[in-house]
PDB file of C-alpha atoms in Angstrom:
ATOM      1  CA  MET B   1      31.866  25.837  16.790  1.00 48.00           C
ATOM      2  CA  PRO B   2      33.958  24.330  13.990  1.00 51.00           C
ATOM      3  CA  ARG B   3      32.115  23.564  10.797  1.00 74.00           C
ATOM      4  CA  ILE B   4      32.334  19.805  10.384  1.00 88.00           C
ATOM      5  CA  GLU B   5      34.533  18.550   7.595  1.00 87.00           C
ATOM      6  CA  PHE B   6      33.510  15.481   5.622  1.00 97.00           C
ATOM      7  CA  HIS B   7      36.527  13.646   4.267  1.00 97.00           C
ATOM      8  CA  ALA B   8      36.868  12.351   0.708  1.00 97.00           C
ATOM      9  CA  ARG B   9      36.419   8.587   0.344  1.00 97.00           C
ATOM     10  CA  ARG B  10      39.758   7.260  -0.822  1.00 97.00           C
ATOM     11  CA  THR B  11      40.202   3.626   0.239  1.00 96.00           C
ATOM     12  CA  ILE B  12      38.107   0.836   1.726  1.00 95.00           C
ATOM     13  CA  GLU B  13      40.463   0.628   4.698  1.00 95.00           C
ATOM     14  CA  GLN B  14      40.090   4.356   5.393  1.00 96.00           C
ATOM     15  CA  VAL B  15      36.292   4.176   5.159  1.00 97.00           C
ATOM     16  CA  GLU B  16      35.823   0.967   7.169  1.00 95.00           C
ATOM     17  CA  GLU B  17      38.676   0.979   9.657  1.00 93.00           C
ATOM     18  CA  GLY B  18      39.577   4.638   9.892  1.00 96.00           C
ATOM     19  CA  THR B  19      38.519   7.455  12.174  1.00 97.00           C
ATOM     20  CA  GLN B  20      37.647  10.003   9.457  1.00 97.00           C
ATOM     21  CA  LEU B  21      34.005  10.852   8.838  1.00 98.00           C
ATOM     22  CA  ALA B  22      33.596  10.196   5.096  1.00 98.00           C
ATOM     23  CA  PRO B  23      29.855   9.683   4.541  1.00 98.00           C
ATOM     24  CA  ARG B  24      28.557   8.391   1.246  1.00 98.00           C
ATOM     25  CA  PHE B  25      25.584  10.406   0.044  1.00 97.00           C
ATOM     26  CA  GLY B  26      23.484   8.794  -2.684  1.00 95.00           C
ATOM     27  CA  GLU B  27      22.906  10.170  -6.168  1.00 93.00           C
ATOM     28  CA  ASP B  28      20.092  12.237  -4.654  1.00 94.00           C
ATOM     29  CA  GLY B  29      22.565  13.727  -2.164  1.00 97.00           C
ATOM     30  CA  LEU B  30      20.980  11.886   0.777  1.00 97.00           C
ATOM     31  CA  ILE B  31      22.084   9.340   3.366  1.00 98.00           C
ATOM     32  CA  PRO B  32      19.595   7.232   5.382  1.00 98.00           C
ATOM     33  CA  CYS B  33      19.429   7.653   9.152  1.00 98.00           C
ATOM     34  CA  VAL B  34      17.930   5.192  11.651  1.00 98.00           C
ATOM     35  CA  THR B  35      16.638   6.991  14.741  1.00 97.00           C
ATOM     36  CA  THR B  36      15.978   5.019  17.920  1.00 97.00           C
ATOM     37  CA  ASP B  37      14.611   5.992  21.320  1.00 94.00           C
ATOM     38  CA  ALA B  38      17.655   5.965  23.611  1.00 94.00           C
ATOM     39  CA  SER B  39      15.666   4.720  26.591  1.00 90.00           C
ATOM     40  CA  THR B  40      13.543   1.968  25.004  1.00 90.00           C
ATOM     41  CA  GLY B  41      15.674   0.995  21.984  1.00 91.00           C
ATOM     42  CA  HIS B  42      12.589   1.232  19.772  1.00 93.00           C
ATOM     43  CA  VAL B  43      13.178   2.355  16.211  1.00 96.00           C
ATOM     44  CA  LEU B  44      11.283   5.638  15.892  1.00 96.00           C
ATOM     45  CA  MET B  45      11.814   6.424  12.224  1.00 96.00           C
ATOM     46  CA  LEU B  46      14.012   6.034   9.185  1.00 97.00           C
ATOM     47  CA  GLY B  47      14.881   9.501   7.920  1.00 97.00           C
ATOM     48  CA  TRP B  48      17.121  10.968   5.266  1.00 98.00           C
ATOM     49  CA  MET B  49      19.799  13.635   5.585  1.00 98.00           C
ATOM     50  CA  ASP B  50      21.635  15.814   3.142  1.00 97.00           C
ATOM     51  CA  ALA B  51      25.055  17.208   4.048  1.00 97.00           C
ATOM     52  CA  ASP B  52      23.587  20.275   5.779  1.00 96.00           C
ATOM     53  CA  ALA B  53      21.143  18.207   7.851  1.00 97.00           C
ATOM     54  CA  LEU B  54      23.966  15.915   8.969  1.00 98.00           C
ATOM     55  CA  ARG B  55      26.248  18.843   9.898  1.00 97.00           C
ATOM     56  CA  LEU B  56      23.459  20.595  11.819  1.00 97.00           C
ATOM     57  CA  THR B  57      22.513  17.387  13.634  1.00 98.00           C
ATOM     58  CA  LEU B  58      26.067  16.738  14.765  1.00 98.00           C
ATOM     59  CA  GLU B  59      26.771  20.355  15.713  1.00 97.00           C
ATOM     60  CA  THR B  60      23.498  21.200  17.487  1.00 97.00           C
ATOM     61  CA  ARG B  61      22.673  17.725  18.871  1.00 98.00           C
ATOM     62  CA  GLU B  62      19.123  18.171  17.577  1.00 97.00           C
ATOM     63  CA  ALA B  63      18.067  15.854  14.774  1.00 98.00           C
ATOM     64  CA  HIS B  64      17.708  17.517  11.379  1.00 98.00           C
ATOM     65  CA  TYR B  65      16.582  15.672   8.284  1.00 98.00           C
ATOM     66  CA  PHE B  66      15.928  16.407   4.632  1.00 97.00           C
ATOM     67  CA  SER B  67      12.247  16.084   3.811  1.00 94.00           C
ATOM     68  CA  ARG B  68      11.951  14.241   0.504  1.00 93.00           C
ATOM     69  CA  SER B  69       8.279  15.201   0.114  1.00 89.00           C
ATOM     70  CA  ARG B  70       8.942  18.897   0.771  1.00 92.00           C
ATOM     71  CA  GLN B  71      12.468  18.808  -0.704  1.00 95.00           C
ATOM     72  CA  ALA B  72      13.706  20.975   2.149  1.00 95.00           C
ATOM     73  CA  LEU B  73      15.843  20.919   5.271  1.00 96.00           C
ATOM     74  CA  TRP B  74      13.709  19.842   8.191  1.00 93.00           C
ATOM     75  CA  ARG B  75      14.487  20.527  11.835  1.00 95.00           C
ATOM     76  CA  LYS B  76      12.551  17.691  13.469  1.00 93.00           C
ATOM     77  CA  GLY B  77      10.001  19.202  15.856  1.00 89.00           C
ATOM     78  CA  ALA B  78      10.009  22.685  14.290  1.00 87.00           C
ATOM     79  CA  THR B  79       6.226  22.451  13.821  1.00 83.00           C
ATOM     80  CA  SER B  80       5.223  19.847  16.404  1.00 83.00           C
ATOM     81  CA  GLY B  81       7.636  20.758  19.215  1.00 85.00           C
ATOM     82  CA  LEU B  82       8.643  17.080  19.304  1.00 88.00           C
ATOM     83  CA  VAL B  83      12.363  17.832  19.066  1.00 94.00           C
ATOM     84  CA  GLN B  84      14.768  14.874  19.052  1.00 96.00           C
ATOM     85  CA  ARG B  85      17.774  15.512  21.304  1.00 97.00           C
ATOM     86  CA  VAL B  86      20.757  13.446  20.167  1.00 98.00           C
ATOM     87  CA  ILE B  87      22.301  11.235  22.857  1.00 97.00           C
ATOM     88  CA  ASP B  88      24.847   9.706  20.497  1.00 97.00           C
ATOM     89  CA  ALA B  89      25.440   9.205  16.793  1.00 98.00           C
ATOM     90  CA  TRP B  90      26.946   6.269  14.897  1.00 98.00           C
ATOM     91  CA  ILE B  91      28.052   5.532  11.368  1.00 98.00           C
ATOM     92  CA  ASP B  92      28.181   2.118   9.728  1.00 97.00           C
ATOM     93  CA  ASP B  93      31.046   0.146   8.188  1.00 94.00           C
ATOM     94  CA  ASP B  94      30.938   1.592   4.677  1.00 95.00           C
ATOM     95  CA  GLN B  95      29.651   4.943   5.943  1.00 98.00           C
ATOM     96  CA  ASP B  96      26.456   4.971   3.925  1.00 97.00           C
ATOM     97  CA  ALA B  97      24.053   4.891   6.895  1.00 98.00           C
ATOM     98  CA  LEU B  98      23.709   6.712  10.227  1.00 98.00           C
ATOM     99  CA  TRP B  99      22.174   5.782  13.532  1.00 98.00           C
ATOM    100  CA  LEU B 100      20.992   8.368  16.084  1.00 98.00           C
ATOM    101  CA  ARG B 101      19.932   7.519  19.621  1.00 97.00           C
ATOM    102  CA  VAL B 102      17.635  10.319  20.787  1.00 97.00           C
ATOM    103  CA  GLU B 103      15.403  11.581  23.558  1.00 95.00           C
ATOM    104  CA  VAL B 104      12.132  12.989  22.283  1.00 92.00           C
ATOM    105  CA  ALA B 105      10.730  16.148  23.866  1.00 85.00           C
ATOM    106  CA  GLY B 106       7.104  16.716  24.844  1.00 78.00           C
ATOM    107  CA  SER B 107       4.706  13.804  24.405  1.00 72.00           C
ATOM    108  CA  GLY B 108       7.526  11.631  23.139  1.00 75.00           C
ATOM    109  CA  ALA B 109       6.079  11.030  19.688  1.00 79.00           C
ATOM    110  CA  SER B 110       8.112  10.954  16.489  1.00 79.00           C
ATOM    111  CA  CYS B 111       5.515   9.988  13.897  1.00 84.00           C
ATOM    112  CA  HIS B 112       3.411  12.465  11.915  1.00 82.00           C
ATOM    113  CA  VAL B 113       0.404  10.112  12.169  1.00 81.00           C
ATOM    114  CA  GLY B 114       0.406  10.692  15.934  1.00 83.00           C
ATOM    115  CA  TYR B 115       2.050   7.528  17.206  1.00 87.00           C
ATOM    116  CA  ARG B 116       5.168   7.281  19.333  1.00 87.00           C
ATOM    117  CA  SER B 117       7.084   5.427  16.625  1.00 92.00           C
ATOM    118  CA  CYS B 118       6.515   5.324  12.870  1.00 94.00           C
ATOM    119  CA  PHE B 119       6.711   1.529  13.239  1.00 96.00           C
ATOM    120  CA  TYR B 120       3.324   0.945  14.886  1.00 95.00           C
ATOM    121  CA  ARG B 121       2.304  -2.065  12.776  1.00 96.00           C
ATOM    122  CA  ALA B 122       3.775  -5.567  12.956  1.00 97.00           C
ATOM    123  CA  VAL B 123       4.020  -7.614   9.762  1.00 97.00           C
ATOM    124  CA  PRO B 124       3.050 -11.264  10.330  1.00 97.00           C
ATOM    125  CA  THR B 125       5.792 -13.791   9.513  1.00 97.00           C
ATOM    126  CA  GLY B 126       6.255 -17.538   9.115  1.00 96.00           C
ATOM    127  CA  ALA B 127       2.968 -19.461   9.186  1.00 95.00           C
ATOM    128  CA  GLU B 128       1.140 -16.122   9.609  1.00 95.00           C
ATOM    129  CA  ALA B 129       2.828 -14.471   6.613  1.00 96.00           C
ATOM    130  CA  GLY B 130       0.356 -12.716   4.340  1.00 94.00           C
ATOM    131  CA  ARG B 131      -2.151 -11.948   7.098  1.00 95.00           C
ATOM    132  CA  ALA B 132      -3.297  -8.457   8.085  1.00 96.00           C
ATOM    133  CA  LEU B 133      -0.865  -6.011   9.688  1.00 97.00           C
ATOM    134  CA  ARG B 134      -1.241  -5.863  13.462  1.00 96.00           C
ATOM    135  CA  PHE B 135      -1.476  -2.483  15.226  1.00 93.00           C
ATOM    136  CA  THR B 136       0.528  -2.390  18.443  1.00 86.00           C
ATOM    137  CA  GLU B 137       0.104   1.201  19.590  1.00 70.00           C
ATOM    138  CA  SER B 138      -3.558   1.468  20.472  1.00 66.00           C
ATOM    139  CA  GLU B 139      -3.727   5.200  21.126  1.00 69.00           C
ATOM    140  CA  LEU B 140      -2.434   8.269  19.383  1.00 71.00           C
ATOM    141  CA  VAL B 141       0.053  10.192  21.532  1.00 70.00           C
ATOM    142  CA  PHE B 142      -1.022  13.479  19.971  1.00 71.00           C
ATOM    143  CA  ASP B 143      -3.680  14.703  17.592  1.00 74.00           C
ATOM    144  CA  PRO B 144      -2.061  15.425  14.210  1.00 75.00           C
ATOM    145  CA  VAL B 145      -4.807  17.876  13.204  1.00 73.00           C
ATOM    146  CA  THR B 146      -4.201  20.006  16.305  1.00 74.00           C
ATOM    147  CA  VAL B 147      -0.431  19.896  15.841  1.00 72.00           C
ATOM    148  CA  TYR B 148      -0.072  20.194  12.073  1.00 74.00           C
ATOM    149  CA  GLY B 149      -3.374  21.899  11.159  1.00 74.00           C
ATOM    150  CA  ASP B 150      -3.960  21.697   7.427  1.00 73.00           C
ATOM    151  CA  ALA B 151      -0.323  21.196   6.444  1.00 75.00           C
ATOM    152  CA  PRO B 152      -0.147  18.630   3.621  1.00 75.00           C
ATOM    153  CA  ASN B 153       0.444  15.010   4.661  1.00 79.00           C
ATOM    154  CA  PRO B 154       4.025  14.113   3.718  1.00 79.00           C
ATOM    155  CA  THR B 155       3.190  10.550   2.667  1.00 82.00           C
ATOM    156  CA  GLN B 156       3.751   9.878  -1.025  1.00 84.00           C
ATOM    157  CA  LEU B 157       1.783   7.118  -2.756  1.00 87.00           C
TER     158      LEU B 157
ATOM    159  CA  MET J 270       2.835 -21.573   2.525  1.00 48.00           C
ATOM    160  CA  PRO J 271       0.836 -18.826   0.792  1.00 51.00           C
ATOM    161  CA  ARG J 272       2.839 -16.534  -1.424  1.00 74.00           C
ATOM    162  CA  ILE J 273       2.590 -13.100   0.157  1.00 88.00           C
ATOM    163  CA  GLU J 274       0.548 -10.549  -1.704  1.00 87.00           C
ATOM    164  CA  PHE J 275       1.637  -6.905  -1.723  1.00 96.00           C
ATOM    165  CA  HIS J 276      -1.311  -4.583  -2.104  1.00 97.00           C
ATOM    166  CA  ALA J 277      -1.463  -1.620  -4.494  1.00 97.00           C
ATOM    167  CA  ARG J 278      -1.062   1.772  -2.802  1.00 97.00           C
ATOM    168  CA  ARG J 279      -4.349   3.583  -3.305  1.00 97.00           C
ATOM    169  CA  THR J 280      -4.924   6.122  -0.535  1.00 96.00           C
ATOM    170  CA  ILE J 281      -2.973   7.694   2.306  1.00 94.00           C
ATOM    171  CA  GLU J 282      -5.497   6.360   4.803  1.00 95.00           C
ATOM    172  CA  GLN J 283      -5.104   2.811   3.483  1.00 96.00           C
ATOM    173  CA  VAL J 284      -1.302   3.027   3.602  1.00 97.00           C
ATOM    174  CA  GLU J 285      -1.024   4.720   7.018  1.00 95.00           C
ATOM    175  CA  GLU J 286      -4.016   3.454   8.954  1.00 93.00           C
ATOM    176  CA  GLY J 287      -4.861   0.212   7.198  1.00 96.00           C
ATOM    177  CA  THR J 288      -3.880  -3.403   7.743  1.00 97.00           C
ATOM    178  CA  GLN J 289      -2.803  -4.165   4.159  1.00 97.00           C
ATOM    179  CA  LEU J 290       0.883  -4.628   3.396  1.00 98.00           C
ATOM    180  CA  ALA J 291       1.515  -2.128   0.585  1.00 98.00           C
ATOM    181  CA  PRO J 292       5.256  -1.460   0.609  1.00 98.00           C
ATOM    182  CA  ARG J 293       6.740   1.343  -1.450  1.00 98.00           C
ATOM    183  CA  PHE J 294       9.814   0.200  -3.351  1.00 97.00           C
ATOM    184  CA  GLY J 295      12.036   2.968  -4.702  1.00 95.00           C
ATOM    185  CA  GLU J 296      12.849   3.586  -8.344  1.00 93.00           C
ATOM    186  CA  ASP J 297      15.598   0.983  -7.970  1.00 94.00           C
ATOM    187  CA  GLY J 298      13.015  -1.542  -6.753  1.00 97.00           C
ATOM    188  CA  LEU J 299      14.388  -1.527  -3.208  1.00 97.00           C
ATOM    189  CA  ILE J 300      13.094  -0.687   0.261  1.00 98.00           C
ATOM    190  CA  PRO J 301      15.411   0.020   3.212  1.00 98.00           C
ATOM    191  CA  CYS J 302      15.352  -2.310   6.228  1.00 98.00           C
ATOM    192  CA  VAL J 303      16.664  -1.532   9.711  1.00 98.00           C
ATOM    193  CA  THR J 304      17.800  -4.690  11.493  1.00 97.00           C
ATOM    194  CA  THR J 305      18.240  -4.672  15.268  1.00 97.00           C
ATOM    195  CA  ASP J 306      19.400  -7.284  17.740  1.00 94.00           C
ATOM    196  CA  ALA J 307      16.224  -8.419  19.521  1.00 94.00           C
ATOM    197  CA  SER J 308      18.002  -8.945  22.828  1.00 90.00           C
ATOM    198  CA  THR J 309      20.170  -5.810  23.029  1.00 90.00           C
ATOM    199  CA  GLY J 310      18.211  -3.374  20.844  1.00 91.00           C
ATOM    200  CA  HIS J 311      21.432  -2.475  19.016  1.00 93.00           C
ATOM    201  CA  VAL J 312      21.077  -1.554  15.367  1.00 96.00           C
ATOM    202  CA  LEU J 313      23.050  -4.225  13.500  1.00 96.00           C
ATOM    203  CA  MET J 314      22.754  -2.984   9.927  1.00 96.00           C
ATOM    204  CA  LEU J 315      20.739  -1.019   7.414  1.00 97.00           C
ATOM    205  CA  GLY J 316      20.006  -3.312   4.486  1.00 97.00           C
ATOM    206  CA  TRP J 317      17.956  -3.145   1.309  1.00 98.00           C
ATOM    207  CA  MET J 318      15.301  -5.547   0.043  1.00 98.00           C
ATOM    208  CA  ASP J 319      13.652  -6.099  -3.282  1.00 97.00           C
ATOM    209  CA  ALA J 320      10.192  -7.701  -3.437  1.00 97.00           C
ATOM    210  CA  ASP J 321      11.630 -11.243  -3.475  1.00 96.00           C
ATOM    211  CA  ALA J 322      13.903 -10.599  -0.490  1.00 97.00           C
ATOM    212  CA  LEU J 323      10.979  -9.182   1.486  1.00 98.00           C
ATOM    213  CA  ARG J 324       8.689 -12.121   0.630  1.00 97.00           C
ATOM    214  CA  LEU J 325      11.393 -14.663   1.511  1.00 97.00           C
ATOM    215  CA  THR J 326      12.175 -12.886   4.788  1.00 98.00           C
ATOM    216  CA  LEU J 327       8.537 -12.879   5.875  1.00 98.00           C
ATOM    217  CA  GLU J 328       7.859 -16.451   4.764  1.00 97.00           C
ATOM    218  CA  THR J 329      11.035 -18.140   6.022  1.00 97.00           C
ATOM    219  CA  ARG J 330      11.712 -15.913   9.046  1.00 98.00           C
ATOM    220  CA  GLU J 331      15.336 -15.677   7.937  1.00 97.00           C
ATOM    221  CA  ALA J 332      16.519 -12.246   6.820  1.00 98.00           C
ATOM    222  CA  HIS J 333      17.115 -11.902   3.086  1.00 98.00           C
ATOM    223  CA  TYR J 334      18.401  -8.734   1.472  1.00 98.00           C
ATOM    224  CA  PHE J 335      19.286  -7.481  -1.973  1.00 97.00           C
ATOM    225  CA  SER J 336      22.998  -6.830  -2.291  1.00 94.00           C
ATOM    226  CA  ARG J 337      23.446  -3.549  -4.115  1.00 93.00           C
ATOM    227  CA  SER J 338      27.151  -4.234  -4.716  1.00 89.00           C
ATOM    228  CA  ARG J 339      26.523  -7.713  -6.146  1.00 92.00           C
ATOM    229  CA  GLN J 340      23.076  -6.802  -7.570  1.00 95.00           C
ATOM    230  CA  ALA J 341      21.721 -10.122  -6.333  1.00 95.00           C
ATOM    231  CA  LEU J 342      19.402 -11.652  -3.769  1.00 96.00           C
ATOM    232  CA  TRP J 343      21.333 -12.297  -0.593  1.00 93.00           C
ATOM    233  CA  ARG J 344      20.342 -14.771   2.100  1.00 95.00           C
ATOM    234  CA  LYS J 345      22.122 -13.246   5.084  1.00 93.00           C
ATOM    235  CA  GLY J 346      24.545 -15.806   6.487  1.00 89.00           C
ATOM    236  CA  ALA J 347      24.707 -17.960   3.340  1.00 87.00           C
ATOM    237  CA  THR J 348      28.506 -17.582   3.288  1.00 83.00           C
ATOM    238  CA  SER J 349      29.297 -16.726   6.899  1.00 83.00           C
ATOM    239  CA  GLY J 350      26.738 -18.922   8.674  1.00 85.00           C
ATOM    240  CA  LEU J 351      25.672 -15.818  10.615  1.00 88.00           C
ATOM    241  CA  VAL J 352      21.998 -16.276   9.799  1.00 94.00           C
ATOM    242  CA  GLN J 353      19.543 -13.699  11.177  1.00 96.00           C
ATOM    243  CA  ARG J 354      16.419 -15.351  12.583  1.00 97.00           C
ATOM    244  CA  VAL J 355      13.474 -12.951  12.512  1.00 98.00           C
ATOM    245  CA  ILE J 356      11.726 -12.449  15.849  1.00 97.00           C
ATOM    246  CA  ASP J 357       9.301  -9.864  14.493  1.00 97.00           C
ATOM    247  CA  ALA J 358       8.932  -7.495  11.553  1.00 98.00           C
ATOM    248  CA  TRP J 359       7.492  -3.987  11.372  1.00 98.00           C
ATOM    249  CA  ILE J 360       6.572  -1.493   8.678  1.00 98.00           C
ATOM    250  CA  ASP J 361       6.469   2.264   9.061  1.00 97.00           C
ATOM    251  CA  ASP J 362       3.670   4.798   8.596  1.00 94.00           C
ATOM    252  CA  ASP J 363       4.041   5.382   4.858  1.00 95.00           C
ATOM    253  CA  GLN J 364       5.305   1.837   4.278  1.00 98.00           C
ATOM    254  CA  ASP J 365       8.623   2.815   2.743  1.00 97.00           C
ATOM    255  CA  ALA J 366      10.830   1.309   5.455  1.00 98.00           C
ATOM    256  CA  LEU J 367      11.011  -1.982   7.363  1.00 98.00           C
ATOM    257  CA  TRP J 368      12.314  -2.936  10.755  1.00 98.00           C
ATOM    258  CA  LEU J 369      13.398  -6.484  11.663  1.00 98.00           C
ATOM    259  CA  ARG J 370      14.238  -7.614  15.172  1.00 97.00           C
ATOM    260  CA  VAL J 371      16.502 -10.657  14.864  1.00 97.00           C
ATOM    261  CA  GLU J 372      18.576 -13.209  16.702  1.00 95.00           C
ATOM    262  CA  VAL J 373      21.944 -13.806  15.071  1.00 92.00           C
ATOM    263  CA  ALA J 374      23.298 -17.346  14.847  1.00 85.00           C
ATOM    264  CA  GLY J 375      26.855 -18.419  15.601  1.00 78.00           C
ATOM    265  CA  SER J 376      29.229 -15.757  16.889  1.00 72.00           C
ATOM    266  CA  GLY J 377      26.451 -13.181  16.780  1.00 75.00           C
ATOM    267  CA  ALA J 378      28.096 -10.899  14.257  1.00 79.00           C
ATOM    268  CA  SER J 379      26.267  -9.131  11.451  1.00 79.00           C
ATOM    269  CA  CYS J 380      28.987  -6.997   9.895  1.00 84.00           C
ATOM    270  CA  HIS J 381      31.248  -8.116   7.055  1.00 82.00           C
ATOM    271  CA  VAL J 382      34.209  -6.306   8.645  1.00 81.00           C
ATOM    272  CA  GLY J 383      33.973  -8.763  11.559  1.00 83.00           C
ATOM    273  CA  TYR J 384      32.212  -6.692  14.199  1.00 87.00           C
ATOM    274  CA  ARG J 385      28.951  -7.543  15.961  1.00 87.00           C
ATOM    275  CA  SER J 386      27.181  -4.516  14.485  1.00 92.00           C
ATOM    276  CA  CYS J 387      27.973  -2.473  11.388  1.00 94.00           C
ATOM    277  CA  PHE J 388      27.678   0.575  13.659  1.00 96.00           C
ATOM    278  CA  TYR J 389      30.946   0.151  15.568  1.00 95.00           C
ATOM    279  CA  ARG J 390      32.062   3.804  15.406  1.00 96.00           C
ATOM    280  CA  ALA J 391      30.519   6.731  17.287  1.00 97.00           C
ATOM    281  CA  VAL J 392      30.444  10.142  15.613  1.00 97.00           C
ATOM    282  CA  PRO J 393      31.317  12.945  18.056  1.00 97.00           C
ATOM    283  CA  THR J 394      28.594  15.558  18.516  1.00 97.00           C
ATOM    284  CA  GLY J 395      28.102  18.989  20.087  1.00 96.00           C
ATOM    285  CA  ALA J 396      31.339  20.533  21.353  1.00 94.00           C
ATOM    286  CA  GLU J 397      33.189  17.431  20.100  1.00 95.00           C
ATOM    287  CA  ALA J 398      31.707  17.613  16.590  1.00 96.00           C
ATOM    288  CA  GLY J 399      34.333  17.246  13.883  1.00 94.00           C
ATOM    289  CA  ARG J 400      36.691  15.132  15.986  1.00 95.00           C
ATOM    290  CA  ALA J 401      37.830  11.616  15.084  1.00 96.00           C
ATOM    291  CA  LEU J 402      35.347   8.744  15.021  1.00 97.00           C
ATOM    292  CA  ARG J 403      35.503   6.637  18.166  1.00 96.00           C
ATOM    293  CA  PHE J 404      35.674   2.822  17.930  1.00 93.00           C
ATOM    294  CA  THR J 405      33.480   1.095  20.501  1.00 86.00           C
ATOM    295  CA  GLU J 406      33.897  -2.575  19.641  1.00 70.00           C
ATOM    296  CA  SER J 407      37.483  -3.318  20.478  1.00 66.00           C
ATOM    297  CA  GLU J 408      37.684  -6.855  19.125  1.00 69.00           C
ATOM    298  CA  LEU J 409      36.561  -8.545  15.947  1.00 71.00           C
ATOM    299  CA  VAL J 410      33.980 -11.259  16.627  1.00 70.00           C
ATOM    300  CA  PHE J 411      35.194 -13.271  13.649  1.00 71.00           C
ATOM    301  CA  ASP J 412      38.014 -13.143  11.150  1.00 75.00           C
ATOM    302  CA  PRO J 413      36.622 -11.967   7.803  1.00 75.00           C
ATOM    303  CA  VAL J 414      39.469 -13.564   5.828  1.00 73.00           C
ATOM    304  CA  THR J 415      38.700 -16.990   7.327  1.00 74.00           C
ATOM    305  CA  VAL J 416      34.982 -16.586   6.750  1.00 72.00           C
ATOM    306  CA  TYR J 417      34.866 -14.884   3.365  1.00 74.00           C
ATOM    307  CA  GLY J 418      38.241 -15.911   1.905  1.00 74.00           C
ATOM    308  CA  ASP J 419      39.042 -13.793  -1.122  1.00 73.00           C
ATOM    309  CA  ALA J 420      35.457 -12.794  -1.924  1.00 75.00           C
ATOM    310  CA  PRO J 421      35.419  -9.143  -3.020  1.00 75.00           C
ATOM    311  CA  ASN J 422      34.709  -6.571  -0.295  1.00 80.00           C
ATOM    312  CA  PRO J 423      31.163  -5.246  -0.842  1.00 79.00           C
ATOM    313  CA  THR J 424      32.007  -1.684   0.162  1.00 82.00           C
ATOM    314  CA  GLN J 425      31.673   0.827  -2.661  1.00 84.00           C
ATOM    315  CA  LEU J 426      33.672   4.016  -2.575  1.00 86.00           C
TER     316      LEU J 426
END
């Protein structure tokens, strides 16, 4: 399999209207990635990738991210078995964001808390703005303690 | 309308399992926001919000962002008329990412290049990895020169 080449970013026209993959990684070397469930369209998570994670994702069709809390390459599902199989991948106009549509293996969860999506709470808007967040997934899809044991929680305060 | 209060982040349980809005803004004061079309489920853009943009979005139900290229608050559609009306808003497990589902006014476009979505190019994967990006929106929804005139292109190389 050819190792994917990322092109240098030379002009706005090349980046926006061209067919060369020229991703813009931030100062931390990372690019954000929106991951949605290909069947429901739900946003599952917003992850981050370094160049290796992006190459591995595109080559293997399994989502890889860079864990900012662990500062390490992270094959999604390596611990939990909840692998994300890539249906298709997209890049945005200025090539500083990615979008993956995936199928999730096993119980179909993508969130370390145990929910299907990381976005399990609605934020009230308009006349309701400022009120309490509203939970919309009533049951955990898996038990994080069983799956992750005593691994440290990745959430940073 | 009450001014929305953001809570301090005290514990992982509060942030992940609580009902208080306690967003985590990065060192640059910004939080990423995934915006999808509420009717099609397509990801339209990945934007960034500062605290004011988030408050205004939740209170007015019109998407506001912080333009990193202009370093200014940005009411989406102020120039183009392509306002994003918020159907619902979501926050993720560790409250460092937002998701808006929106309806787009006018021609329905959300991308400054003139396409419906900023994600108008597929990135080949698997055996096709490394090949040219594939355009999937064949026609511009609006003419950026007519809409934006000679305003500087926001894309940063």
